[in-house]
PDB file of C-alpha atoms and ligand atoms in Angstrom:
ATOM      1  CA  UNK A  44     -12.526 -11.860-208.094  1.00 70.00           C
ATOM      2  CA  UNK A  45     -10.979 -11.096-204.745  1.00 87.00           C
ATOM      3  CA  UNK A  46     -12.699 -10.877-201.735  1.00 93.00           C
ATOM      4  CA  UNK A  47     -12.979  -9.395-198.443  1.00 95.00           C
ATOM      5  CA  UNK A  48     -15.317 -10.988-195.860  1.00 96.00           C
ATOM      6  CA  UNK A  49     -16.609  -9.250-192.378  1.00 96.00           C
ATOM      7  CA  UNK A  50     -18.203 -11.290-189.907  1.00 96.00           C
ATOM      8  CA  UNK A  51     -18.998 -10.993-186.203  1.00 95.00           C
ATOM      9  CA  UNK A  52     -21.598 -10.936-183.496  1.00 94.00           C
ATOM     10  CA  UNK A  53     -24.770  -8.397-183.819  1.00 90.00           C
ATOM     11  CA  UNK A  54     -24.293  -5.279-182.149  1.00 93.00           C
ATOM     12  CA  UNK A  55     -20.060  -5.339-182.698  1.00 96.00           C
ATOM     13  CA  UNK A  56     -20.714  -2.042-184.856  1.00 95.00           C
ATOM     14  CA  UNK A  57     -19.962  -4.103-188.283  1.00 93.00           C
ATOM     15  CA  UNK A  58     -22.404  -1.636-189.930  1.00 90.00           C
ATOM     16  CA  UNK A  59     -20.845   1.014-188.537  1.00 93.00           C
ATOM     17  CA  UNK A  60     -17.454   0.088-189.845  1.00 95.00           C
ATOM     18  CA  UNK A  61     -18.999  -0.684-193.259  1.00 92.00           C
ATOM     19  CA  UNK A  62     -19.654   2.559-193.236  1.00 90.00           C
ATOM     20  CA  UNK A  63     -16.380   3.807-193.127  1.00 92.00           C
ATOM     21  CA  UNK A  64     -14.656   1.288-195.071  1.00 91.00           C
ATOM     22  CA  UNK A  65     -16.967   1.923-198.348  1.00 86.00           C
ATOM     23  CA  UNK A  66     -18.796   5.087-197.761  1.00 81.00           C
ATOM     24  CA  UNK A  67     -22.372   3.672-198.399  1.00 72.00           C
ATOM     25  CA  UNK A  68     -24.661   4.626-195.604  1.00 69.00           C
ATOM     26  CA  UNK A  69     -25.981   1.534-193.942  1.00 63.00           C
ATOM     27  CA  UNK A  70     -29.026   0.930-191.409  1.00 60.00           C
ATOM     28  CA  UNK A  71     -27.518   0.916-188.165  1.00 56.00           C
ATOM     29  CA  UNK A  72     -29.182  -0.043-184.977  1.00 52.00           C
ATOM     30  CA  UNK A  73     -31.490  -1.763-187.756  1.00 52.00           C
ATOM     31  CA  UNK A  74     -33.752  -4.721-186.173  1.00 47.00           C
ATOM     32  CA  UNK A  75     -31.139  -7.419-185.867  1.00 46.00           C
ATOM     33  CA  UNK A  76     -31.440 -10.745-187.578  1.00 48.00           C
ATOM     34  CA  UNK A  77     -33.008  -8.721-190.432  1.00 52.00           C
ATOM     35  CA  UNK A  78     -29.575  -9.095-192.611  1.00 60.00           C
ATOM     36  CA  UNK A  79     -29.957 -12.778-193.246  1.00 71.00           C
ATOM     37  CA  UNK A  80     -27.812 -12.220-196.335  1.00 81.00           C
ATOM     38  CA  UNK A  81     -24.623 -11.862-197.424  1.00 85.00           C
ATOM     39  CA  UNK A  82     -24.181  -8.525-199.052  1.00 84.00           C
ATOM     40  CA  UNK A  83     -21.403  -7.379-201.182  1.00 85.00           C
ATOM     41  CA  UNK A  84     -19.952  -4.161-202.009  1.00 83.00           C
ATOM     42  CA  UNK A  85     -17.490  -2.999-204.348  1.00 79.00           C
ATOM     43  CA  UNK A  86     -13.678  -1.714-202.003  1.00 76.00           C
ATOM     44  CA  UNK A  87     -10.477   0.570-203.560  1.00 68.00           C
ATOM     45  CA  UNK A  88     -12.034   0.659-206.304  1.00 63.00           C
ATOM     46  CA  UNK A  89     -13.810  -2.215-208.528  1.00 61.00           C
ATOM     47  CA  UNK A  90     -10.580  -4.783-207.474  1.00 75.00           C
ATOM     48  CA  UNK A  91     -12.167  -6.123-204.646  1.00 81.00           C
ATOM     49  CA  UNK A  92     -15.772  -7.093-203.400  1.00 90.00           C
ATOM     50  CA  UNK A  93     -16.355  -6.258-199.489  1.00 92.00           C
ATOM     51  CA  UNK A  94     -18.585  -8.976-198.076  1.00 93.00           C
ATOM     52  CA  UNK A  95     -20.884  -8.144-195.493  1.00 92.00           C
ATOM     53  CA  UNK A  96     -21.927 -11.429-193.342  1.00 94.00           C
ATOM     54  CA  UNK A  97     -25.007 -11.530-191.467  1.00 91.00           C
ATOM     55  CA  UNK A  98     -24.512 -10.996-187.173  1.00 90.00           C
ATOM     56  CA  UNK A  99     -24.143 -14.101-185.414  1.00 84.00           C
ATOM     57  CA  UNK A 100     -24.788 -14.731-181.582  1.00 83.00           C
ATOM     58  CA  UNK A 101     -27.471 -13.351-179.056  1.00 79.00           C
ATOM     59  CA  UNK A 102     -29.731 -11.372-180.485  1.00 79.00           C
ATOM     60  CA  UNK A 103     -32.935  -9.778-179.012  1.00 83.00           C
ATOM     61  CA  UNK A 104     -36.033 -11.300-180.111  1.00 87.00           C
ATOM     62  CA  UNK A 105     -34.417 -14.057-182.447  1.00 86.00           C
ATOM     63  CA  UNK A 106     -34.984 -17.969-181.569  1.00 90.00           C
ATOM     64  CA  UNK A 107     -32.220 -19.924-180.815  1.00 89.00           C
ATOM     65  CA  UNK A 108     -32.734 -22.083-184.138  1.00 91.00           C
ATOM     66  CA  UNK A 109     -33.178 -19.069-186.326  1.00 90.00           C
ATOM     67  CA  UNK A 110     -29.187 -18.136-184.796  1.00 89.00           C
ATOM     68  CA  UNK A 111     -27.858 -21.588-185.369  1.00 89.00           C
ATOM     69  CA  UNK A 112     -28.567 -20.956-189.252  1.00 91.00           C
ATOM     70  CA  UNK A 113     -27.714 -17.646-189.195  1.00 90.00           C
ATOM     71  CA  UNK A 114     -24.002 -19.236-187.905  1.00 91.00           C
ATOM     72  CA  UNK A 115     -24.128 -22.316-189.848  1.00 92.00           C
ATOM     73  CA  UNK A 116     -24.979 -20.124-193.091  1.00 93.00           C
ATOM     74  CA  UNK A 117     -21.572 -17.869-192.685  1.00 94.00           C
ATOM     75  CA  UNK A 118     -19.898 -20.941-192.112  1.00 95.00           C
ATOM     76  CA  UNK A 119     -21.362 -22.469-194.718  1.00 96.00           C
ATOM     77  CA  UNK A 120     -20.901 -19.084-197.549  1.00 96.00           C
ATOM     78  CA  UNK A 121     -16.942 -18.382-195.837  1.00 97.00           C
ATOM     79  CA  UNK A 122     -16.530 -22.627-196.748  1.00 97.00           C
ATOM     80  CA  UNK A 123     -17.692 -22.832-200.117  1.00 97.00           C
ATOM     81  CA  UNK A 124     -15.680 -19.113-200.883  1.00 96.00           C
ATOM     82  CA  UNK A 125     -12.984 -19.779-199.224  1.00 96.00           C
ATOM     83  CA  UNK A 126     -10.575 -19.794-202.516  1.00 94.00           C
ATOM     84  CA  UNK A 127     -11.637 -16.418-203.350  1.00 93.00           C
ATOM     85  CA  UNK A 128     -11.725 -14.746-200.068  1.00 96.00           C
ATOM     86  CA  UNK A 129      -8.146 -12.925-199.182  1.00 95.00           C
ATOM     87  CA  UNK A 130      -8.824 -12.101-195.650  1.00 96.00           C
ATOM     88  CA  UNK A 131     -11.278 -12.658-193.389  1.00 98.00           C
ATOM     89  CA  UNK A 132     -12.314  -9.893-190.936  1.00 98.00           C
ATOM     90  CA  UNK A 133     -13.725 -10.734-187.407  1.00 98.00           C
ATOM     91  CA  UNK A 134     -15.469  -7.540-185.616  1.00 98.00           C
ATOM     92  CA  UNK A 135     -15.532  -7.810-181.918  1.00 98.00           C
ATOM     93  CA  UNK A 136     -16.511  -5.302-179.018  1.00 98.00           C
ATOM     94  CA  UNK A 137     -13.398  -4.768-177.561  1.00 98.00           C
ATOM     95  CA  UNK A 138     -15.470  -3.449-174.080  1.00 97.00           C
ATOM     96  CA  UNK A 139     -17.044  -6.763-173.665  1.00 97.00           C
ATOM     97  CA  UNK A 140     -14.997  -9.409-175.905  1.00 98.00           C
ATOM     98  CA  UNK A 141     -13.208 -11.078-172.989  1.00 98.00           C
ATOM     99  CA  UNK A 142     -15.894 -10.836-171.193  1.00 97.00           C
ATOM    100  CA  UNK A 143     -18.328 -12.876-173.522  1.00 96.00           C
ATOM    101  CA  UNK A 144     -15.325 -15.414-174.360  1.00 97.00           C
ATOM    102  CA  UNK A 145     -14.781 -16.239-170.721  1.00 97.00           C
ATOM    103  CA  UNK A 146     -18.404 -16.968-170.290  1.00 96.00           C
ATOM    104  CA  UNK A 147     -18.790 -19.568-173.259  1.00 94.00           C
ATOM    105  CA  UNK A 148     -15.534 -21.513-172.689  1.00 94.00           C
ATOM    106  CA  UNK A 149     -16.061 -24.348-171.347  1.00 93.00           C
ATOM    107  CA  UNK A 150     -15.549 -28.450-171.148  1.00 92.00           C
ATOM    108  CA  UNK A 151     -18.168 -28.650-174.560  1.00 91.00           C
ATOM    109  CA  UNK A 152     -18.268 -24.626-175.684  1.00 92.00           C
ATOM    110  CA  UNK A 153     -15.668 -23.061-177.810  1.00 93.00           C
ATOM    111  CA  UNK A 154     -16.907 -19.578-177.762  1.00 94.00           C
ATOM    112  CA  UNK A 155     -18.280 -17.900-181.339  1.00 94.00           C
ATOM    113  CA  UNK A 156     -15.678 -15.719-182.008  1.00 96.00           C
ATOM    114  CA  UNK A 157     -12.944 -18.302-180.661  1.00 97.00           C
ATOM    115  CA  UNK A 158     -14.521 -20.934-183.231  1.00 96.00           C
ATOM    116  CA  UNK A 159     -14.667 -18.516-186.500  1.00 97.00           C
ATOM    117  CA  UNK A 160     -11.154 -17.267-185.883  1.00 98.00           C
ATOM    118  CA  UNK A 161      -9.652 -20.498-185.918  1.00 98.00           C
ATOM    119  CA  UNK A 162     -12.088 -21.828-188.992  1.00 97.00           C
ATOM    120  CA  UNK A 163     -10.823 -18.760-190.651  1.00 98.00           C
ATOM    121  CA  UNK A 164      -6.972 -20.075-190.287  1.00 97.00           C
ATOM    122  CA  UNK A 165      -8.526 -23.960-190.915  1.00 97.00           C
ATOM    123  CA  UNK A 166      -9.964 -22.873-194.296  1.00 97.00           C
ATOM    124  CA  UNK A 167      -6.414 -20.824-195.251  1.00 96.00           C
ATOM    125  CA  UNK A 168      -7.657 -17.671-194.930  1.00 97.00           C
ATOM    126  CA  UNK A 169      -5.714 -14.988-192.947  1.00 97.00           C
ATOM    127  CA  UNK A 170      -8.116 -13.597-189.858  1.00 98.00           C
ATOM    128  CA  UNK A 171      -7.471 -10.183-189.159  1.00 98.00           C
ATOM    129  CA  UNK A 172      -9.876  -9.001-185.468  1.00 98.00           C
ATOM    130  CA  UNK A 173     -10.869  -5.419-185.838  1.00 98.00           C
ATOM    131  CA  UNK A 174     -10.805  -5.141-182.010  1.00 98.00           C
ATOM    132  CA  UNK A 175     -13.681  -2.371-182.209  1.00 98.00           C
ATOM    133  CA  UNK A 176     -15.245   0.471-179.421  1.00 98.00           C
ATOM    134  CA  UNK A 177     -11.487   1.005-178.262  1.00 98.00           C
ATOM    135  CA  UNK A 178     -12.968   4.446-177.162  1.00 98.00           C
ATOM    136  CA  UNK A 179     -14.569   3.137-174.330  1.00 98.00           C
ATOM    137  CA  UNK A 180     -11.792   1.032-173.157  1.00 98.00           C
ATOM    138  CA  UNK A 181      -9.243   2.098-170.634  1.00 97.00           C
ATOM    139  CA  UNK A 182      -6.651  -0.406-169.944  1.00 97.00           C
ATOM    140  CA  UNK A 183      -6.273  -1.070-173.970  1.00 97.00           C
ATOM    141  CA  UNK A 184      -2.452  -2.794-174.042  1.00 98.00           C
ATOM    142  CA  UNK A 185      -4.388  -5.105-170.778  1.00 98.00           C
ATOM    143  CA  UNK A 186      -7.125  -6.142-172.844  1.00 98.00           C
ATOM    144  CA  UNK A 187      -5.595  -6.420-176.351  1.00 98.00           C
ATOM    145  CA  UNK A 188      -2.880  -8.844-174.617  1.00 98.00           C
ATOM    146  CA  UNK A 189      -5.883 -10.822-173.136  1.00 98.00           C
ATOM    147  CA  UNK A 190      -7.366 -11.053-176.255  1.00 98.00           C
ATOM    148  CA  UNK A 191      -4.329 -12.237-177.948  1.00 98.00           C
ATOM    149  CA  UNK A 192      -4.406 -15.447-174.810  1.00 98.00           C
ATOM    150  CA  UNK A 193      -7.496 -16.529-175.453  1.00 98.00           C
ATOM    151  CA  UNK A 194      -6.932 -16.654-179.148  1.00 98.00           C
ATOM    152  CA  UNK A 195      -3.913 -19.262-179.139  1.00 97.00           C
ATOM    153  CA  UNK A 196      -1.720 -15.954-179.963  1.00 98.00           C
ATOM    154  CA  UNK A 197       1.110 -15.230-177.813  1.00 97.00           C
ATOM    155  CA  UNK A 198       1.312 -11.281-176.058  1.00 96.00           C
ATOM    156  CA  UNK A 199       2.482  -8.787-176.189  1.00 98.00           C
ATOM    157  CA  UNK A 200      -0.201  -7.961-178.833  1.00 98.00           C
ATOM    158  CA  UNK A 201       1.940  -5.423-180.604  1.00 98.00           C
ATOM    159  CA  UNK A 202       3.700  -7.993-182.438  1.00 97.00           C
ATOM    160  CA  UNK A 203      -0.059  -9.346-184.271  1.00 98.00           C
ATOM    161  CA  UNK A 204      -0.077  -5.942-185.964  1.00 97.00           C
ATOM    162  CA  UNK A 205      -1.180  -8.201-189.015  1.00 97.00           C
ATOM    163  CA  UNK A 206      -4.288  -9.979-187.279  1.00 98.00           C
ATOM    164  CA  UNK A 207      -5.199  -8.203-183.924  1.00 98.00           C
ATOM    165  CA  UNK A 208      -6.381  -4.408-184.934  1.00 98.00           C
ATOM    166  CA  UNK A 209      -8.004  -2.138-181.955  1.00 98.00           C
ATOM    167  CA  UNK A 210     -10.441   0.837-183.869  1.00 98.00           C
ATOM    168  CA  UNK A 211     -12.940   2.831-182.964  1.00 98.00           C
ATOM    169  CA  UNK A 212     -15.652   3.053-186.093  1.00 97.00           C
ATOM    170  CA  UNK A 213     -17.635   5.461-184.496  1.00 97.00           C
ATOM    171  CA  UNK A 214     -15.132   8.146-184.665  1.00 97.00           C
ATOM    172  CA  UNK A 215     -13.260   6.914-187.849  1.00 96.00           C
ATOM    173  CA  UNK A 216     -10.209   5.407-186.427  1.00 97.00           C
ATOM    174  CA  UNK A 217      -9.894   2.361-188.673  1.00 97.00           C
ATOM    175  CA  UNK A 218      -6.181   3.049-189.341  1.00 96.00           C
ATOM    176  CA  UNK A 219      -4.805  -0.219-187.508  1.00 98.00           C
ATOM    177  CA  UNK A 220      -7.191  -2.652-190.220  1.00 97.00           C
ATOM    178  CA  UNK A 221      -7.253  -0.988-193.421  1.00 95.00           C
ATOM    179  CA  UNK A 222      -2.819  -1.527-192.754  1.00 95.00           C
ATOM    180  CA  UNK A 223      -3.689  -4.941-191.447  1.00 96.00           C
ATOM    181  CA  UNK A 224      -5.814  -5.774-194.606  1.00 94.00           C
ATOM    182  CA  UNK A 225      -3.997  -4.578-197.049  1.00 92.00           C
ATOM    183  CA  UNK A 226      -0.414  -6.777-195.861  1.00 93.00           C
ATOM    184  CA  UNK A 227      -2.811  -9.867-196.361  1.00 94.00           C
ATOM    185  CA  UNK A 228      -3.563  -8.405-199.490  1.00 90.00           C
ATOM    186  CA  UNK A 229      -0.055  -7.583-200.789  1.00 88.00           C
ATOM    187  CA  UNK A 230       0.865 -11.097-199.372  1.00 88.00           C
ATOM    188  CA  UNK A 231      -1.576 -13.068-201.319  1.00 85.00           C
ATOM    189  CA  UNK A 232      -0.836 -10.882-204.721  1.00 81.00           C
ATOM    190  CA  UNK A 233       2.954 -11.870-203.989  1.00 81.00           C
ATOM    191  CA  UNK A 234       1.315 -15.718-203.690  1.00 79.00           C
ATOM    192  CA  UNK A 235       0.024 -15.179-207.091  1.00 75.00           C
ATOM    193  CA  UNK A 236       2.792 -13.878-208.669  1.00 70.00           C
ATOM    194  CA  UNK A 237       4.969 -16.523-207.399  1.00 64.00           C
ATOM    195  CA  UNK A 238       2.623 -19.345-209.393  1.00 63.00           C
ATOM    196  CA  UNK A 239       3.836 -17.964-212.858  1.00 62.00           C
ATOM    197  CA  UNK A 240       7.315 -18.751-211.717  1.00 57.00           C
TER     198      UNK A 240
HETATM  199  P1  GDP B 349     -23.900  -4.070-185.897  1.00 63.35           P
HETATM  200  O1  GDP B 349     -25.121  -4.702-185.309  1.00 63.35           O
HETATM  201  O2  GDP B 349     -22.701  -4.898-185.650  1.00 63.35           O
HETATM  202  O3  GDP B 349     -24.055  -3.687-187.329  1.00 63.35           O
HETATM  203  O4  GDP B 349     -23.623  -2.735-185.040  1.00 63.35           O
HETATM  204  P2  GDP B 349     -23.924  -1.201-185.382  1.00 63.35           P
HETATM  205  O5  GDP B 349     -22.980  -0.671-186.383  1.00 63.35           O
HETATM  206  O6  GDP B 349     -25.387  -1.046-185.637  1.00 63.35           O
HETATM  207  O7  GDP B 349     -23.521  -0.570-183.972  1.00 63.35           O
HETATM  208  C1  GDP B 349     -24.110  -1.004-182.756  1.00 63.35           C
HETATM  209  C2  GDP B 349     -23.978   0.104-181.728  1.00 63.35           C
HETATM  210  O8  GDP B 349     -22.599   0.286-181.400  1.00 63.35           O
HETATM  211  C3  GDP B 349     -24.484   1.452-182.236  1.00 63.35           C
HETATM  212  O9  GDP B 349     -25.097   2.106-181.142  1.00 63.35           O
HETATM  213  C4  GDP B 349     -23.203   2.163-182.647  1.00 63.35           C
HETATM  214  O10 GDP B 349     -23.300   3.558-182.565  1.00 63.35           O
HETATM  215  C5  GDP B 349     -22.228   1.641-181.616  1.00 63.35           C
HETATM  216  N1  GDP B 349     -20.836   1.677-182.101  1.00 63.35           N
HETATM  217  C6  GDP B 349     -20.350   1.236-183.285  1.00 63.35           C
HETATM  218  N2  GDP B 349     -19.028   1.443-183.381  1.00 63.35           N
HETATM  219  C7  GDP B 349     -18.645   2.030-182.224  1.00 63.35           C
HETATM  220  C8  GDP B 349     -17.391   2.497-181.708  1.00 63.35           C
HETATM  221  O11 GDP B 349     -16.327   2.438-182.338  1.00 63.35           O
HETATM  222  N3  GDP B 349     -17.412   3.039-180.446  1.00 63.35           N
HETATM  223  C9  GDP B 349     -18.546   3.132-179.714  1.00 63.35           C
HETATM  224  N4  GDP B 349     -18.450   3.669-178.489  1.00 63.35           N
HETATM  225  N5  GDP B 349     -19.732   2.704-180.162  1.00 63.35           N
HETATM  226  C10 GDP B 349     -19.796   2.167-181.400  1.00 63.35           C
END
């Protein structure tokens, strides 16, 4: 079946957007590195399954080696799914985002969300960023064109309506995705159509 993947750092509000996207009421603020799983949930209906992929990155509490595998394993599930999954969703803090990427880039560090974008387009599927807490940002067209830089994406963001998508979760502005998502989707059902030609 198709498949719709979400993945980002702990703390992004990924179980907040869940939330919105399906309806189910999730455990947020729940211990983190306690979702070691992926979990999957049914989206528009029974055509899709929405894949929730365990946080990645600092976490409170939670050795170093126990985050390597928690990374390596969504790697690992996004890599051996990767012909079913349609889009790939990376959640990111919009507030601190360019912060975090500026402090892991360097000569040997490709930040997290840096590396899982690009694996996303490696692997063939489209990444769409659901650029998330826009409420507490001020200078948004600023920080969304940053974003697009340090991504390999050329600004003005405006014209990565299909891959860069500012929301707020919190207060149900998820507008900007569920359009980005669903263009990957009609794209890839045109794909499919195209094979029986
Ligand atoms: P997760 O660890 O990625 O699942 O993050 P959660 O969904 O548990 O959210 C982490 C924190 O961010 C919680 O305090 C949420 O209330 C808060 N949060 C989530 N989405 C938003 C948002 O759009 N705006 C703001 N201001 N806070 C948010």
């Amino acid at each position: 079946g198709a498949e719709v993947v979400l993945a980002g750092r702990s703390n992004v509000g990924k179980s907040t957007l869940m939330r919105e996207l399906t309806g189910h009421t999730f455990d947020t603020g729940q211990r983190p590195g306690v979702t070691r799983e992926p979990n999957h949930y049914d989206w528009t209906g029974p055509d899709f399954v929405l894949t929730d992929l365990p946080g990645f990155g600092y976490m409170k509490g939670v050795p170093d080696e126990v985050r390597e595998q928690i990374k390596t394993d969504v790697v690992r599930y996004i890599e051996a799914n990767a012909d079913a999954i349609l889009v790939g969703i990376l959640v990111v803090d919009g507030k601190s985002v360019i912060d975090i990427i500026d402090r892991h880039s360097g000569p040997d560090e490709i930040p997290h969300d840096v590396e899982l974008f690009h694996f996303l387009r490696d692997v063939g599927i489209p990444p769409v960023v659901a650029v998330n807490k826009m409420d507490k940002v001020d200078d948004r067209d600023e920080r969304l064109n940053e974003l697009c830089d340090r991504l390999g994406l050329h600004p003005p963001w405006q014209q990565w309506q299909e891959t860069i998508a500012p929301i707020s979760a919190k207060r149900g502005s998820i507008g900007p995705l569920t359009e980005a998502v669903r263009e990957h989707l009609h794209e890839a059902e045109r794909d499919d159509l195209f094979q029986f030609f």
